[in-house]
Tab-separated table of C-alpha atoms and ligand atoms in Angstrom:
chain	number	residue	atom	x	y	z
A	46	VAL	CA	-126.487	44.513	-127.023
A	47	GLN	CA	-124.860	46.953	-129.111
A	48	HIS	CA	-123.299	45.348	-132.213
A	49	ILE	CA	-120.964	47.072	-134.659
A	50	LEU	CA	-121.512	45.145	-138.266
A	51	SER	CA	-122.017	47.535	-140.391
A	52	ALA	CA	-121.498	51.668	-141.147
A	53	GLU	CA	-124.934	51.540	-142.298
A	54	GLN	CA	-125.940	51.658	-138.564
A	55	PHE	CA	-124.495	54.809	-137.586
A	56	THR	CA	-126.244	57.820	-137.343
A	57	THR	CA	-124.318	61.634	-137.706
A	58	GLU	CA	-124.982	61.837	-133.678
A	59	GLN	CA	-123.570	58.419	-132.904
A	60	LEU	CA	-120.878	59.555	-134.979
A	61	ALA	CA	-120.034	62.676	-133.355
A	62	GLU	CA	-120.516	60.671	-129.487
A	63	ILE	CA	-117.751	58.349	-130.862
A	64	PHE	CA	-115.518	60.927	-132.597
A	65	THR	CA	-115.854	62.999	-129.203
A	66	ARG	CA	-115.113	59.974	-126.599
A	67	THR	CA	-112.256	59.192	-129.017
A	68	ASP	CA	-110.887	62.322	-128.404
A	69	ASP	CA	-111.788	62.421	-124.872
A	70	ILE	CA	-109.458	59.034	-124.376
A	71	ARG	CA	-106.756	60.079	-126.652
A	72	ALA	CA	-106.315	63.002	-124.083
A	73	LEU	CA	-106.244	60.821	-121.118
A	74	LEU	CA	-103.830	58.623	-122.735
A	75	ASP	CA	-101.621	61.504	-122.420
A	76	SER	CA	-102.570	62.663	-119.052
A	77	ASP	CA	-104.094	59.797	-117.214
A	78	ARG	CA	-103.009	56.678	-118.396
A	79	GLN	CA	-103.570	54.509	-115.163
A	80	SER	CA	-107.424	55.470	-114.649
A	81	LEU	CA	-108.245	54.134	-118.160
A	82	ALA	CA	-106.459	50.567	-117.039
A	83	GLU	CA	-108.507	50.808	-113.913
A	84	ARG	CA	-111.709	51.699	-116.512
A	85	HIS	CA	-112.647	47.812	-117.713
A	86	LYS	CA	-111.182	45.587	-115.142
A	87	GLY	CA	-112.770	42.093	-114.761
A	88	ILE	CA	-114.284	42.610	-118.801
A	89	ILE	CA	-112.844	40.044	-121.310
A	90	ALA	CA	-112.571	40.810	-124.928
A	91	ALA	CA	-112.287	37.732	-127.404
A	92	THR	CA	-110.372	38.228	-130.892
A	93	LEU	CA	-111.592	35.661	-133.434
A	94	PHE	CA	-110.011	36.262	-136.484
A	95	TYR	CA	-110.469	33.472	-139.423
A	96	GLU	CA	-108.124	35.917	-141.818
A	97	PRO	CA	-104.921	37.534	-141.190
A	98	SER	CA	-104.721	41.090	-139.690
A	99	THR	CA	-101.746	43.082	-138.490
A	100	ARG	CA	-103.767	46.465	-137.742
A	101	THR	CA	-107.311	45.734	-136.396
A	102	ARG	CA	-106.161	43.040	-134.259
A	103	LEU	CA	-103.688	44.357	-132.610
A	104	SER	CA	-105.003	47.615	-132.471
A	105	PHE	CA	-107.931	46.194	-130.779
A	106	GLU	CA	-105.986	44.009	-128.170
A	107	SER	CA	-103.589	47.006	-127.536
A	108	ALA	CA	-106.860	49.297	-126.807
A	109	ALA	CA	-108.270	46.324	-124.623
A	110	GLN	CA	-105.386	45.760	-122.327
A	111	ARG	CA	-105.065	50.068	-122.299
A	112	LEU	CA	-108.578	50.167	-121.096
A	113	GLY	CA	-107.603	47.150	-118.681
A	114	MET	CA	-109.664	44.074	-120.398
A	115	GLY	CA	-108.199	40.843	-120.096
A	116	ILE	CA	-107.890	39.308	-123.925
A	117	ILE	CA	-108.883	35.950	-125.107
A	118	SER	CA	-107.621	34.762	-128.137
A	119	THR	CA	-106.765	32.128	-130.832
A	120	GLU	CA	-103.477	32.761	-133.136
A	121	ASN	CA	-105.559	31.769	-136.270
A	122	ALA	CA	-109.153	30.972	-136.414
A	123	LYS	CA	-109.490	29.401	-139.359
A	124	GLU	CA	-107.080	26.525	-138.334
A	125	PHE	CA	-106.177	26.799	-134.801
A	126	SER	CA	-109.738	26.510	-133.339
A	127	SER	CA	-112.158	23.908	-133.633
A	128	ASN	CA	-113.635	25.307	-137.078
A	129	ILE	CA	-110.528	23.066	-138.526
A	130	LYS	CA	-112.648	20.306	-137.005
A	131	GLY	CA	-115.711	21.281	-139.080
A	132	GLU	CA	-117.333	23.451	-136.117
A	133	THR	CA	-119.535	26.345	-137.528
A	134	LEU	CA	-119.307	29.913	-136.683
A	135	GLU	CA	-122.421	30.166	-134.875
A	136	ASP	CA	-121.317	27.170	-132.278
A	137	SER	CA	-117.714	28.949	-131.827
A	138	ILE	CA	-119.728	31.981	-130.994
A	139	ILE	CA	-122.003	30.804	-128.786
A	140	THR	CA	-119.245	29.188	-126.944
A	141	VAL	CA	-116.983	32.241	-126.846
A	142	SER	CA	-119.979	34.136	-126.103
A	143	LYS	CA	-119.880	32.585	-122.350
A	144	TYR	CA	-116.266	33.429	-122.146
A	145	ALA	CA	-115.807	37.143	-123.071
A	146	ASP	CA	-117.904	40.074	-122.992
A	147	VAL	CA	-117.199	40.979	-126.359
A	148	ILE	CA	-116.067	39.489	-129.522
A	149	ILE	CA	-114.276	41.087	-131.941
A	150	LEU	CA	-114.440	38.719	-135.603
A	151	ARG	CA	-112.621	38.934	-138.747
A	152	HIS	CA	-114.283	36.308	-140.974
A	153	GLY	CA	-114.151	35.334	-144.899
A	154	ASP	CA	-117.929	35.268	-145.165
A	155	ASP	CA	-119.258	38.575	-146.081
A	156	ASP	CA	-122.884	37.825	-143.749
A	157	SER	CA	-120.311	36.499	-140.981
A	158	ALA	CA	-120.932	39.670	-138.354
A	159	GLU	CA	-124.686	39.311	-138.771
A	160	ARG	CA	-124.418	35.532	-138.466
A	161	ALA	CA	-122.766	36.215	-135.203
A	162	ALA	CA	-125.126	38.480	-133.989
A	163	LYS	CA	-128.196	36.528	-134.114
A	164	VAL	CA	-126.686	33.974	-131.824
A	165	SER	CA	-124.869	35.957	-129.482
A	166	ASP	CA	-125.353	37.622	-126.285
A	167	VAL	CA	-122.610	39.937	-125.948
A	168	PRO	CA	-121.674	42.480	-128.637
A	169	ILE	CA	-120.346	41.521	-131.807
A	170	ILE	CA	-117.496	43.879	-133.324
A	171	ASN	CA	-117.023	43.331	-137.097
A	172	ALA	CA	-113.657	43.339	-137.845
A	173	GLY	CA	-113.854	42.812	-141.355
A	174	ALA	CA	-116.346	40.513	-143.598
A	175	GLY	CA	-115.309	38.904	-146.577
A	176	LYS	CA	-115.696	41.505	-149.637
A	177	GLY	CA	-118.609	43.072	-147.346
A	178	GLU	CA	-117.830	45.360	-144.606
A	179	HIS	CA	-115.125	46.753	-142.181
A	180	PRO	CA	-116.752	49.709	-140.397
A	181	THR	CA	-114.458	50.000	-137.666
A	182	GLN	CA	-112.030	50.886	-140.496
A	183	ALA	CA	-114.541	53.298	-141.562
A	184	LEU	CA	-114.718	54.899	-138.204
A	185	LEU	CA	-110.990	55.985	-137.727
A	186	ASP	CA	-110.808	56.656	-141.796
A	187	LEU	CA	-113.345	59.218	-140.908
A	188	TYR	CA	-111.920	60.383	-137.771
A	189	THR	CA	-108.528	60.977	-139.817
A	190	ILE	CA	-110.296	62.993	-142.464
A	191	LYS	CA	-112.375	64.956	-139.793
A	192	HIS	CA	-108.604	65.577	-138.053
A	193	ALA	CA	-106.935	66.011	-140.810
A	194	LYS	CA	-109.560	68.748	-142.969
A	195	GLY	CA	-111.418	70.007	-140.131
A	196	ARG	CA	-114.523	68.809	-141.352
A	197	THR	CA	-116.474	65.762	-142.614
A	198	ASP	CA	-118.619	67.523	-145.124
A	199	ASN	CA	-118.282	69.272	-148.428
A	200	LEU	CA	-115.276	66.801	-149.675
A	201	HIS	CA	-114.718	65.529	-153.179
A	202	ILE	CA	-113.004	61.910	-151.801
A	203	VAL	CA	-111.334	59.996	-154.829
A	204	ILE	CA	-111.784	56.308	-153.778
A	205	GLY	CA	-109.502	53.698	-155.833
A	206	GLY	CA	-107.935	50.367	-156.126
A	207	ASP	CA	-109.480	47.044	-156.000
A	208	LEU	CA	-113.250	48.407	-154.847
A	209	GLU	CA	-114.930	44.815	-155.536
A	210	HIS	CA	-113.325	43.386	-153.257
A	211	GLY	CA	-112.158	45.858	-151.078
A	212	ARG	CA	-114.723	45.982	-148.044
A	213	THR	CA	-113.175	49.122	-146.668
A	214	ALA	CA	-114.040	50.926	-149.342
A	215	ARG	CA	-117.452	50.207	-149.162
A	216	SER	CA	-117.776	50.740	-145.466
A	217	LEU	CA	-116.074	54.623	-145.559
A	218	ALA	CA	-118.529	55.313	-149.103
A	219	ARG	CA	-121.416	54.545	-146.739
A	220	LEU	CA	-120.306	56.728	-143.787
A	221	ILE	CA	-119.377	59.644	-146.263
A	222	ALA	CA	-122.831	59.467	-147.962
A	223	LEU	CA	-124.127	60.876	-144.340
A	224	TYR	CA	-122.771	64.398	-144.700
A	225	PRO	CA	-123.965	67.140	-146.991
A	226	GLY	CA	-121.602	68.249	-150.352
A	227	ASN	CA	-119.463	64.920	-150.278
A	228	ARG	CA	-118.966	63.896	-153.654
A	229	ILE	CA	-116.682	60.672	-154.633
A	230	THR	CA	-115.070	59.742	-157.727
A	231	PHE	CA	-114.600	56.149	-157.876
A	232	VAL	CA	-111.461	54.895	-159.848
A	233	SER	CA	-110.360	51.562	-160.955
A	234	THR	CA	-110.213	49.592	-163.709
A	235	PRO	CA	-113.302	48.000	-165.247
A	236	GLU	CA	-112.796	45.003	-163.597
A	237	LEU	CA	-112.730	45.955	-160.301
A	238	GLN	CA	-115.487	48.801	-159.961
A	239	ILE	CA	-117.537	49.084	-156.590
A	240	GLY	CA	-120.624	47.369	-156.356
A	241	GLY	CA	-124.050	48.228	-157.363
A	242	ASP	CA	-125.427	48.426	-153.752
A	243	ILE	CA	-122.971	50.912	-153.045
A	244	LYS	CA	-124.212	53.062	-155.777
A	245	THR	CA	-127.974	52.531	-154.837
A	246	TYR	CA	-127.109	53.408	-151.608
A	247	LEU	CA	-125.532	56.470	-152.468
A	248	GLU	CA	-127.845	57.270	-154.686
A	249	SER	CA	-130.207	56.871	-151.959
A	250	LYS	CA	-128.612	59.553	-149.982
A	251	GLY	CA	-128.174	61.714	-152.970
A	252	THR	CA	-124.484	61.727	-152.524
A	253	LYS	CA	-122.817	62.333	-155.709
A	254	HIS	CA	-120.838	59.795	-157.246
A	255	THR	CA	-118.885	59.026	-160.405
A	256	GLU	CA	-116.402	56.141	-161.819
A	257	THR	CA	-113.697	56.477	-164.079
A	258	SER	CA	-110.454	54.571	-164.882
A	259	ASP	CA	-108.662	58.039	-165.717
A	260	LEU	CA	-106.934	59.065	-162.217
A	261	SER	CA	-105.339	62.197	-163.362
A	262	PRO	CA	-108.126	64.395	-163.826
A	263	ALA	CA	-109.884	63.189	-160.344
A	264	LEU	CA	-107.070	63.850	-158.362
A	265	ARG	CA	-106.809	68.034	-159.561
A	266	ASP	CA	-109.264	68.717	-157.287
A	267	ALA	CA	-109.538	66.077	-154.626
A	268	ASP	CA	-109.453	66.810	-150.937
A	269	VAL	CA	-108.988	62.734	-149.806
A	270	VAL	CA	-107.513	60.333	-151.701
A	271	TYR	CA	-108.360	56.832	-150.275
A	272	TRP	CA	-106.628	54.359	-152.002
A	273	THR	CA	-106.943	50.290	-151.452
A	274	ARG	CA	-104.799	47.468	-152.556
A	275	LEU	CA	-105.226	44.362	-155.223
A	276	GLN	CA	-106.798	41.912	-153.003
A	277	LYS	CA	-105.015	38.942	-154.237
A	278	GLU	CA	-106.282	36.297	-151.913
A	279	ARG	CA	-109.526	37.357	-153.194
A	280	HIS	CA	-109.085	36.213	-156.730
A	281	ALA	CA	-107.692	32.999	-156.961
A	282	GLY	CA	-106.468	32.115	-160.086
A	283	SER	CA	-106.208	35.238	-161.652
A	284	ASP	CA	-103.182	37.564	-162.607
A	285	MET	CA	-105.710	40.546	-162.265
A	286	GLN	CA	-103.570	43.960	-161.780
A	287	SER	CA	-105.677	47.221	-160.580
A	288	ASN	CA	-102.830	49.310	-162.648
A	289	PHE	CA	-102.697	52.351	-160.379
A	290	SER	CA	-100.028	53.606	-158.398
A	291	ILE	CA	-99.546	56.829	-156.460
A	292	GLY	CA	-96.117	58.929	-156.754
A	293	GLN	CA	-94.223	61.743	-157.414
A	294	SER	CA	-96.241	62.670	-160.271
A	295	GLU	CA	-99.602	61.927	-158.943
A	296	LEU	CA	-98.198	64.225	-155.831
A	297	ASP	CA	-97.208	66.747	-158.342
A	298	ILE	CA	-101.537	66.555	-159.537
A	299	MET	CA	-102.695	66.728	-156.641
A	300	PRO	CA	-104.030	70.134	-154.184
A	301	GLU	CA	-101.423	71.049	-151.479
A	302	GLY	CA	-104.674	70.767	-149.306
A	303	ALA	CA	-105.176	66.939	-149.924
A	304	ILE	CA	-104.568	64.032	-147.610
A	305	ILE	CA	-103.963	60.773	-148.951
A	306	LEU	CA	-105.500	57.858	-147.083
A	307	HIS	CA	-104.875	54.419	-147.586
A	308	PRO	CA	-105.880	51.220	-145.130
A	309	LEU	CA	-103.051	49.380	-145.027
A	310	PRO	CA	-101.409	46.739	-145.626
A	311	ARG	CA	-100.208	48.305	-149.129
A	312	ASN	CA	-98.346	46.532	-151.988
A	313	ASP	CA	-96.970	48.960	-154.525
A	314	GLU	CA	-99.985	51.347	-155.110
A	315	ILE	CA	-98.646	54.057	-152.723
A	316	GLN	CA	-94.844	54.015	-153.562
A	317	THR	CA	-92.553	54.623	-150.475
A	318	VAL	CA	-91.360	58.294	-151.852
A	319	VAL	CA	-94.997	59.291	-150.595
A	320	ASP	CA	-94.434	58.706	-147.014
A	321	SER	CA	-92.520	61.670	-146.155
A	322	ASN	CA	-94.844	63.931	-147.798
A	323	LYS	CA	-96.978	66.109	-145.120
A	324	ARG	CA	-100.126	65.198	-147.183
A	325	ALA	CA	-99.557	61.300	-146.322
A	326	LYS	CA	-101.599	60.182	-143.730
A	327	TYR	CA	-102.086	56.864	-143.483
A	328	PHE	CA	-99.786	55.871	-140.573
A	329	ASP	CA	-101.651	58.516	-138.924
A	330	GLN	CA	-104.579	56.151	-139.497
A	331	VAL	CA	-102.762	53.077	-138.035
A	332	GLN	CA	-102.481	55.546	-134.832
A	333	ASN	CA	-105.932	56.942	-135.182
A	334	GLY	CA	-107.270	53.059	-135.063
A	335	LEU	CA	-105.758	52.635	-131.511
A	336	TYR	CA	-108.052	55.507	-129.840
A	337	VAL	CA	-111.267	54.783	-132.356
A	338	ARG	CA	-111.354	51.331	-131.242
A	339	MET	CA	-110.440	52.303	-127.445
A	340	ALA	CA	-113.206	54.469	-127.720
A	341	LEU	CA	-115.523	51.577	-129.613
A	342	LEU	CA	-114.858	49.393	-126.487
A	343	ASP	CA	-115.071	51.388	-123.899
A	344	MET	CA	-118.636	52.155	-125.080
A	345	SER	CA	-119.257	48.029	-126.064
A	346	ALA	CA	-117.826	46.649	-122.761
A	347	LYS	CA	-120.801	44.514	-121.323
A	348	ASP	CA	-121.199	47.142	-117.881
A	349	GLN	CA	-122.049	50.192	-120.618
A	350	VAL	CA	-124.708	48.310	-122.182
B	186	CP	N1	-106.847	47.858	-142.568
B	186	CP	C1	-106.612	46.468	-141.836
B	186	CP	O1	-107.687	46.134	-141.437
B	186	CP	O2	-105.544	45.872	-141.646
B	186	CP	P1	-105.027	44.564	-141.713
B	186	CP	O3	-105.763	43.654	-142.413
B	186	CP	O4	-103.557	44.697	-141.173
B	186	CP	O5	-105.976	44.459	-139.830
C-alpha cells in the first residue's frame, strides 16, 4: 500500500515521476478528457475531512471524478461522522477502508495520517495533518515553482508568515531540501518561527537557511516568495498578529523574475493589488493542485499498486 504521509518520503526520482505524470494528465485533459474519465471506473475515493477545506477537498474530488472514480464523503467529518459519537480515528479509518480504494484524510492531529496508515489496508493520502504536514500541497507548490522558474535547484526561497503552525511551509521546506544549491530565508515574528525539527532536517541535508523578522532585505534577491496566513484557529484565546503584508511596496523591492506563492486561503497578508501582477502565481497553484492530485490518485489507485 503506497500511502502519502509526509514530504519526507519522496526522492527526487519519485518527484520527477509524479511531475511527468502530472504533465501527461494535464495534456490529456486538453486532448482526450474522455479516456481519462474511463481510466479508473469502479474505483472509489473517500474524502474524510475533520477540518474545513475548499481547495484540497474539492480538487481531490474533482481529480477523482475526472479520472472516472466514484467519491464517498462526509460534509464535515468532525460533526457529521461517528466521530461525534466518540468513534476513534482508527475505527473510522478501518470502516471507510472497507468501502473505498483510497482515503484522503484531513485531521487536526499532527500524527493523524500515520495513525490512519497503521490500520488501513488502502492508501491514505494526508490532506493536512494538524500543524504537522500537508505533503500534497508541497507537491503542487514545487510543481508550480518548476513550471514558473524552470528549475527546482539553486533558488533563494523566502518562506514567511505563521511558520509555527503552517504545515504547508513545513512540507515545502522538506522538498526544497532535496535539491542542490537552494537556500531558504524564513521570515516571521519571533513567536511564529518554524519548528526546530525542520531546521534540524535542513541541516542534515546541507540546505542553507536563515531566520529573520526583517522582510525587505529578504525580498531583494528572492527567486520565490512563499507566504502563509496567520492560523487563527490554532491560536485559541490569543490576539497574535503576523505583522506582514505583501503589497505594492514589497513588489517594488522584489526582482522582476521572482514569483509569489501562497497555499491559500489568504487573509490580508497578500493584498489584492498583487493579484494582477505577473509575479503572482497563487491561482496557478490552485489550478496545478488539480493536475498534481489527478497524478497522485492515478498512481495511488488500488489497481495500480
Ligand atoms: N491550501 C489548502 O490546504 O487550502 P484548503 O484549506 O482550502 O484546502
